[in-house]
Amino acid sequence: MTRKIISAALLALLVLGWALSLRPVALGGPATYVVVTGQSMEPTYHDGDLVVLRAQDAYAVDDVVTFAVPEGIPGAGALIIHRIIGGTEEAFAVQGDNNPRPDEWTPSEGEILGAQWFSVPSGGKLLREAMNPAALAAAAGGFITMLVLLKPAPSRPREMADSHTDDSDDSDDCETDSTPQELQHA
């Protein structure tokens, strides 16, 4: 019993920690997740790295930030993760660490989704694989199999178990014929 309470408390703490710090913005949380594609941020980040960002009250030079490509420009809506290299109060100059010149985009503070909080090398590759329909189906099948195999065997009710060991002849006992019944066709 104590073990169950401790397990439930640990699970509750884990869920609370996730809800307060790692819940995605789409679910009302503070975190934005970006999977790096391309080489523009090498050597800081590589293709397939997962970067977790959090919104800040203010952004400064050297912050690695994410913003969406503005509407009306090819690639509109795509998320870009680059470093702030300068700017004004109205807009920031950004550039990939591996790019020879600054980006043409100059996001404002309101357009920035967040600054890098932490990263997981190759985490995006693992996330992509986990989201593969075949991997999801295999995980669901494995989970269901585990539930079936770990399900405790049904226990017989106490009075039924006792009645089979009782040698008394009660007239209330129900008897059944164990021979198969034949079907009659009309």
XYZ file of N, CA and C in Angstrom:
558
model
N 0.829 -1.201 0.000
C 0.000 0.000 0.000
C 0.864 1.252 0.000
N 1.902 1.280 0.844
C 2.792 2.428 0.914
C 3.519 2.626 -0.409
N 3.888 1.517 -1.042
C 4.584 1.586 -2.329
C 3.703 2.244 -3.393
N 2.403 1.910 -3.385
C 1.470 2.513 -4.337
C 1.343 4.018 -4.104
N 1.307 4.424 -2.857
C 1.181 5.851 -2.517
C 2.430 6.602 -2.973
N 3.597 6.030 -2.729
C 4.851 6.675 -3.149
C 4.909 6.759 -4.668
N 4.529 5.695 -5.368
C 4.519 5.700 -6.834
C 3.563 6.763 -7.373
N 2.374 6.846 -6.789
C 1.393 7.849 -7.224
C 1.900 9.258 -6.966
N 2.557 9.480 -5.829
C 3.096 10.808 -5.508
C 4.213 11.187 -6.483
N 5.088 10.248 -6.796
C 6.163 10.523 -7.755
C 5.607 10.825 -9.138
N 4.600 10.062 -9.551
C 3.966 10.320 -10.841
C 3.322 11.701 -10.857
N 2.641 12.072 -9.779
C 2.004 13.389 -9.687
C 3.050 14.501 -9.764
N 4.181 14.326 -9.086
C 5.263 15.321 -9.156
C 5.837 15.429 -10.561
N 5.995 14.301 -11.222
C 6.513 14.296 -12.590
C 5.565 15.038 -13.532
N 4.282 14.753 -13.426
C 3.285 15.421 -14.269
C 3.236 16.913 -13.963
N 3.303 17.273 -12.705
C 3.294 18.685 -12.314
C 4.530 19.401 -12.859
N 5.690 18.771 -12.749
C 6.916 19.350 -13.296
C 6.826 19.569 -14.793
N 6.283 18.569 -15.497
C 6.093 18.705 -16.945
C 5.130 19.842 -17.251
N 4.017 19.908 -16.533
C 2.992 20.931 -16.782
C 3.531 22.337 -16.549
N 4.375 22.495 -15.540
C 4.892 23.828 -15.215
C 6.068 24.248 -16.083
N 6.844 23.306 -16.583
C 8.060 23.707 -17.291
C 8.183 23.224 -18.725
N 7.672 22.063 -19.070
C 7.894 21.507 -20.403
C 6.641 21.405 -21.270
N 5.499 21.800 -20.760
C 4.263 21.718 -21.543
C 4.355 22.663 -22.737
N 4.025 22.182 -23.933
C 4.116 23.027 -25.128
C 3.157 24.222 -25.087
N 3.526 25.264 -25.794
C 2.698 26.468 -25.891
C 1.306 26.115 -26.404
N 1.210 25.163 -27.334
C -0.089 24.761 -27.890
C -1.024 24.217 -26.820
N -0.460 23.733 -25.708
C -1.272 23.227 -24.595
C -1.299 24.210 -23.429
N -0.944 25.462 -23.708
C -0.978 26.499 -22.680
C 0.268 26.567 -21.823
N 1.301 25.879 -22.229
C 2.540 25.854 -21.444
C 3.563 26.876 -21.910
N 4.736 26.843 -21.297
C 5.767 27.836 -21.594
C 6.814 27.405 -22.627
N 6.763 26.179 -23.121
C 7.856 25.661 -23.952
C 7.491 25.574 -25.433
N 8.475 25.906 -26.264
C 8.382 25.713 -27.711
C 9.459 24.711 -28.083
N 9.095 23.735 -28.910
C 10.032 22.696 -29.328
C 10.370 22.887 -30.798
N 11.666 22.846 -31.113
C 12.110 22.997 -32.498
C 13.102 21.886 -32.806
N 12.895 21.218 -33.931
C 13.856 20.237 -34.422
C 14.682 20.941 -35.491
N 15.985 20.983 -35.285
C 16.895 21.679 -36.200
C 16.983 20.906 -37.502
N 16.848 21.649 -38.621
C 17.076 21.066 -39.950
C 18.091 21.949 -40.659
N 19.023 21.336 -41.323
C 20.041 22.092 -42.053
C 21.292 22.316 -41.222
N 22.212 23.098 -41.800
C 23.512 23.326 -41.171
C 23.731 24.770 -40.730
N 22.718 25.612 -40.806
C 22.930 27.039 -40.541
C 23.355 27.341 -39.105
N 23.095 26.454 -38.156
C 23.466 26.712 -36.759
C 24.649 25.870 -36.289
N 25.315 25.176 -37.223
C 26.514 24.428 -36.827
C 27.614 25.405 -36.462
N 28.462 25.131 -35.525
C 28.614 23.900 -34.769
C 27.757 23.853 -33.495
N 26.954 24.890 -33.244
C 26.134 24.911 -32.025
C 25.092 23.801 -32.045
N 24.346 23.708 -33.144
C 23.327 22.677 -33.306
C 23.533 21.992 -34.644
N 23.144 20.722 -34.671
C 23.269 19.921 -35.889
C 21.891 19.447 -36.329
N 21.816 19.040 -37.574
C 20.573 18.527 -38.142
C 20.027 17.417 -37.238
N 18.771 17.554 -36.811
C 18.142 16.543 -35.974
C 18.196 16.823 -34.479
N 18.887 17.888 -34.058
C 18.905 18.237 -32.631
C 17.536 18.788 -32.232
N 17.143 18.537 -30.993
C 15.903 19.087 -30.449
C 16.265 20.245 -29.538
N 15.664 21.412 -29.786
C 15.921 22.595 -28.962
C 14.612 22.994 -28.293
N 14.669 23.171 -26.979
C 13.501 23.601 -26.210
C 13.718 25.063 -25.861
N 12.726 25.890 -26.186
C 12.816 27.327 -25.972
C 11.718 27.785 -25.028
N 11.986 28.901 -24.360
C 10.979 29.511 -23.474
C 10.879 30.989 -23.811
N 9.662 31.504 -23.750
C 9.440 32.931 -23.975
C 10.132 33.720 -22.864
N 10.707 34.857 -23.225
C 11.419 35.719 -22.279
C 10.733 37.086 -22.236
N 10.971 37.816 -21.167
C 10.460 39.191 -21.087
C 11.205 40.091 -22.055
N 12.479 39.814 -22.272
C 13.303 40.595 -23.193
C 14.350 39.673 -23.802
N 14.818 40.032 -24.996
C 15.832 39.263 -25.695
C 17.042 40.153 -25.923
N 18.211 39.526 -26.009
C 19.450 40.296 -26.130
C 20.375 39.646 -27.157
N 21.407 40.411 -27.527
C 22.421 39.906 -28.441
C 23.006 38.616 -27.860
N 23.210 37.646 -28.713
C 23.761 36.323 -28.421
C 22.699 35.305 -28.002
N 21.439 35.716 -27.799
C 20.375 34.745 -27.526
C 20.073 33.967 -28.802
N 19.892 32.647 -28.670
C 19.427 31.819 -29.788
C 17.913 31.800 -29.681
N 17.246 32.270 -30.744
C 15.793 32.449 -30.707
C 15.127 31.753 -31.891
N 13.824 31.574 -31.749
C 13.021 31.007 -32.831
C 11.916 31.986 -33.191
N 11.685 32.095 -34.498
C 10.614 32.956 -35.014
C 10.102 32.331 -36.296
N 8.899 32.715 -36.703
C 8.304 32.205 -37.939
C 8.645 33.133 -39.093
N 8.875 32.543 -40.268
C 9.093 33.342 -41.483
C 7.804 34.120 -41.739
N 7.910 35.441 -41.961
C 6.709 36.272 -42.150
C 5.889 35.879 -43.381
N 4.591 36.187 -43.309
C 3.684 35.943 -44.437
C 4.143 36.732 -45.660
N 3.864 36.200 -46.844
C 4.203 36.870 -48.087
C 5.632 36.609 -48.546
N 6.388 35.870 -47.782
C 7.774 35.536 -48.132
C 7.826 34.026 -48.356
N 8.603 33.558 -49.352
C 8.700 32.106 -49.534
C 9.089 31.416 -48.217
N 8.403 30.328 -47.918
C 8.649 29.601 -46.673
C 7.857 30.165 -45.504
N 6.879 31.008 -45.791
C 6.100 31.657 -44.726
C 5.576 30.631 -43.727
N 5.729 30.955 -42.443
C 5.249 30.103 -41.377
C 6.285 29.110 -40.862
N 7.323 28.849 -41.647
C 8.377 27.928 -41.194
C 9.101 28.546 -40.001
N 9.499 27.704 -39.057
C 10.216 28.201 -37.888
C 11.716 28.244 -38.171
N 12.322 29.369 -37.798
C 13.760 29.577 -37.962
C 14.376 29.671 -36.572
N 15.504 28.998 -36.376
C 16.236 29.112 -35.118
C 17.614 29.678 -35.442
N 17.840 30.940 -35.044
C 19.100 31.652 -35.292
C 19.458 32.499 -34.079
N 20.646 33.057 -34.120
C 21.180 33.847 -33.008
C 20.956 35.341 -33.268
N 20.590 36.085 -32.206
C 20.477 37.546 -32.310
C 21.898 38.114 -32.344
N 22.169 38.932 -33.388
C 23.509 39.531 -33.509
C 23.483 41.046 -33.349
N 22.290 41.607 -33.245
C 22.167 43.060 -33.096
C 20.724 43.472 -33.321
N 20.543 44.767 -33.641
C 19.205 45.242 -33.931
C 18.871 46.529 -33.213
N 17.605 46.861 -33.305
C 17.090 48.086 -32.685
C 15.937 47.700 -31.760
N 15.265 48.705 -31.213
C 14.111 48.429 -30.357
C 12.951 47.831 -31.156
N 12.898 48.103 -32.450
C 11.797 47.611 -33.288
C 12.035 46.215 -33.848
N 13.287 45.864 -34.126
C 13.568 44.577 -34.769
C 14.988 44.118 -34.458
N 15.150 42.799 -34.478
C 16.458 42.205 -34.213
C 17.104 41.746 -35.511
N 18.422 41.869 -35.585
C 19.187 41.258 -36.673
C 19.555 39.856 -36.185
N 19.302 38.863 -37.023
C 19.579 37.473 -36.656
C 20.425 36.818 -37.737
N 21.154 35.788 -37.330
C 22.029 35.093 -38.267
C 22.308 33.687 -37.742
N 22.357 32.733 -38.658
C 22.776 31.388 -38.295
C 24.263 31.387 -38.001
N 24.703 30.614 -37.031
C 26.122 30.585 -36.655
C 27.024 30.178 -37.813
N 26.499 29.414 -38.764
C 27.292 28.926 -39.891
C 27.022 29.712 -41.176
N 26.227 30.767 -41.085
C 25.904 31.575 -42.265
C 26.890 32.728 -42.403
N 27.248 33.094 -43.644
C 28.232 34.170 -43.847
C 27.678 35.582 -43.611
N 26.361 35.751 -43.657
C 25.779 37.094 -43.466
C 24.445 36.995 -42.716
N 23.982 38.124 -42.200
C 22.705 38.146 -41.448
C 21.523 37.751 -42.331
N 20.454 37.296 -41.666
C 19.223 36.927 -42.368
C 18.535 38.163 -42.919
N 17.691 37.932 -43.920
C 16.870 39.028 -44.449
C 15.712 39.345 -43.509
N 15.360 38.399 -42.642
C 14.271 38.601 -41.705
C 14.775 39.362 -40.492
N 13.962 40.253 -40.004
C 14.294 41.013 -38.791
C 13.096 40.942 -37.839
N 13.013 39.876 -37.057
C 11.839 39.703 -36.190
C 11.804 40.724 -35.057
N 10.590 41.121 -34.717
C 10.404 41.998 -33.553
C 10.340 41.120 -32.306
N 10.380 41.746 -31.146
C 10.304 40.994 -29.893
C 9.014 40.180 -29.816
N 7.922 40.725 -30.319
C 6.638 40.026 -30.302
C 6.571 38.847 -31.258
N 7.429 38.824 -32.272
C 7.434 37.715 -33.233
C 8.325 36.555 -32.798
N 9.147 36.785 -31.806
C 10.035 35.729 -31.324
C 9.244 34.812 -30.392
N 9.337 33.508 -30.654
C 8.591 32.522 -29.872
C 9.284 32.151 -28.573
N 10.604 32.325 -28.521
C 11.332 32.006 -27.306
C 12.822 31.932 -27.548
N 13.566 31.901 -26.440
C 15.016 31.764 -26.488
C 15.384 30.363 -26.019
N 16.507 29.867 -26.506
C 16.950 28.517 -26.183
C 17.066 28.336 -24.678
N 16.425 27.277 -24.171
C 16.487 26.928 -22.762
C 17.462 25.763 -22.590
N 17.241 24.687 -23.366
C 18.190 23.578 -23.405
C 17.999 22.825 -24.712
N 18.958 21.964 -25.025
C 18.865 21.179 -26.258
C 19.198 19.723 -25.967
N 18.720 18.863 -26.863
C 18.980 17.431 -26.774
C 19.591 17.012 -28.113
N 20.903 16.738 -28.129
C 21.535 16.319 -29.383
C 20.834 15.078 -29.961
N 20.496 15.146 -31.230
C 19.790 14.085 -31.971
C 18.407 13.779 -31.401
N 17.921 14.569 -30.470
C 16.593 14.350 -29.885
C 15.474 14.479 -30.896
N 15.649 15.346 -31.872
C 14.636 15.513 -32.911
C 14.528 14.289 -33.801
N 15.667 13.636 -34.061
C 15.654 12.414 -34.871
C 14.864 11.328 -34.137
N 15.112 11.204 -32.832
C 14.374 10.212 -32.040
C 12.882 10.543 -32.008
N 12.559 11.827 -31.885
C 11.166 12.260 -31.858
C 10.481 11.948 -33.187
N 11.170 12.207 -34.299
C 10.600 11.899 -35.620
C 10.324 10.407 -35.754
N 11.271 9.590 -35.307
C 11.084 8.139 -35.376
C 9.922 7.701 -34.502
N 9.794 8.291 -33.335
C 8.711 7.928 -32.421
C 7.351 8.313 -32.993
N 7.306 9.355 -33.813
C 6.049 9.820 -34.391
C 5.709 9.100 -35.699
N 6.575 8.220 -36.153
C 6.335 7.437 -37.352
C 5.122 6.538 -37.091
N 4.154 6.470 -38.016
C 2.954 5.653 -37.770
C 3.266 4.194 -37.423
N 4.268 3.608 -38.070
C 4.616 2.212 -37.760
C 5.137 2.103 -36.326
N 5.940 3.071 -35.899
C 6.465 3.049 -34.528
C 5.336 3.253 -33.522
N 4.401 4.154 -33.830
C 3.260 4.378 -32.934
C 2.402 3.115 -32.829
N 2.175 2.441 -33.967
C 1.384 1.211 -33.956
C 2.092 0.128 -33.142
N 3.406 0.009 -33.311
C 4.170 -0.993 -32.558
C 4.128 -0.695 -31.062
N 4.255 0.573 -30.703
C 4.207 0.954 -29.287
C 2.825 0.671 -28.705
N 1.773 0.997 -29.448
C 0.412 0.733 -28.969
C 0.178 -0.766 -28.821
N 0.634 -1.548 -29.798
C 0.495 -3.004 -29.719
C 1.254 -3.576 -28.541
N 2.463 -3.083 -28.321
C 3.258 -3.533 -27.184
C 2.598 -3.184 -25.864
N 2.033 -1.994 -25.782
C 1.361 -1.555 -24.559
C 0.140 -2.431 -24.275
N -0.650 -2.696 -25.307
C -1.847 -3.534 -25.123
C -1.441 -4.953 -24.733
N -0.401 -5.477 -25.396
C 0.088 -6.820 -25.045
C 0.543 -6.871 -23.599
N 1.253 -5.841 -23.174
C 1.724 -5.786 -21.790
C 0.540 -5.775 -20.823
N -0.488 -4.996 -21.136
C -1.667 -4.956 -20.268
C -2.329 -6.324 -20.164
N -2.421 -7.018 -21.299
C -3.060 -8.333 -21.305
C -2.224 -9.335 -20.513
N -0.911 -9.314 -20.725
C -0.053 -10.281 -20.055
C 0.092 -10.011 -18.555
N 0.014 -8.766 -18.164
C 0.175 -8.428 -16.754
C -1.141 -8.400 -15.981
N -2.245 -8.612 -16.684
C -3.544 -8.604 -16.021
C -3.631 -9.802 -15.089
N -3.993 -9.573 -13.825
C -4.088 -10.706 -12.903
C -5.207 -11.649 -13.318
N -5.018 -12.934 -13.059
C -6.041 -13.933 -13.378
C -7.277 -13.651 -12.537
N -8.456 -13.802 -13.133
C -9.672 -13.541 -12.353
C -9.791 -14.554 -11.219
N -10.165 -14.058 -10.062
C -10.338 -14.953 -8.918
C -11.789 -15.378 -8.849
N -11.985 -16.621 -8.435
C -13.358 -17.119 -8.310
C -13.957 -16.587 -7.032
N -15.227 -16.264 -7.043
C -15.879 -15.814 -5.807
C -15.743 -16.880 -4.730
N -15.633 -16.479 -3.496
C -15.379 -17.375 -2.364
C -16.461 -18.433 -2.231
N -17.719 -18.061 -2.358
C -18.782 -19.043 -2.147
C -18.814 -20.087 -3.262
N -18.412 -19.699 -4.497
C -18.359 -20.685 -5.579
C -17.233 -21.668 -5.326
N -16.098 -21.164 -4.878
C -14.962 -22.032 -4.607
C -15.300 -22.994 -3.472
N -16.024 -22.517 -2.458
C -16.398 -23.363 -1.332
C -17.436 -24.417 -1.734
N -18.347 -24.087 -2.635
C -19.412 -25.009 -3.001
C -18.873 -26.211 -3.757
N -17.760 -26.062 -4.461
C -17.197 -27.188 -5.193
C -16.483 -28.169 -4.273
N -16.115 -27.739 -3.105
C -15.452 -28.639 -2.166
C -16.425 -29.194 -1.142
N -17.654 -28.718 -1.146
C -18.672 -29.155 -0.191
C -19.317 -30.433 -0.717
N -19.356 -31.498 0.088
C -19.902 -32.780 -0.342
C -21.389 -32.937 -0.016
N -21.996 -31.928 0.555
C -23.403 -32.046 0.928
C -24.264 -32.046 -0.316
N -25.445 -32.618 -0.200
C -26.367 -32.709 -1.331
C -27.500 -31.715 -1.130
N -27.305 -30.478 -1.610
C -28.344 -29.455 -1.494
C -29.234 -29.546 -2.711
N -30.523 -29.522 -2.496
C -31.456 -29.586 -3.620
C -31.505 -28.275 -4.379
N -30.929 -27.182 -3.802
C -30.916 -25.892 -4.493
C -29.802 -25.802 -5.531
N -28.841 -26.760 -5.482
C -27.737 -26.700 -6.444
C -28.269 -26.926 -7.844
N -27.699 -26.226 -8.751
C -28.091 -26.304 -10.146
C -27.214 -27.338 -10.835
N -27.809 -28.259 -11.554
C -27.029 -29.248 -12.283
C -27.144 -28.951 -13.761
N -26.046 -29.198 -14.477
C -26.063 -28.995 -15.921
C -25.625 -30.266 -16.595
N -26.115 -30.461 -17.781
C -25.727 -31.614 -18.581
C -24.482 -31.233 -19.348
N -23.440 -32.004 -19.188
C -22.188 -31.646 -19.847
C -22.102 -32.193 -21.256
N -23.141 -32.910 -21.724
C -23.118 -33.423 -23.082
C -23.619 -32.343 -24.018
N -23.035 -32.243 -25.209
C -23.480 -31.205 -26.132
C -24.923 -31.432 -26.581
N -25.643 -30.365 -26.774
C -27.018 -30.427 -27.260
C -26.985 -30.438 -28.778
N -27.888 -31.205 -29.379
C -27.947 -31.206 -30.818
C -28.967 -30.173 -31.258
N -28.633 -29.515 -32.343
C -29.558 -28.535 -32.904
C -30.555 -29.244 -33.794
N -31.797 -28.853 -33.661
C -32.810 -29.418 -34.539
C -33.195 -28.390 -35.566
N -33.214 -28.799 -36.794
C -33.579 -27.883 -37.881
C -35.034 -28.128 -38.255
N -35.772 -27.070 -38.411
C -37.189 -27.227 -38.749
C -37.390 -27.352 -40.226
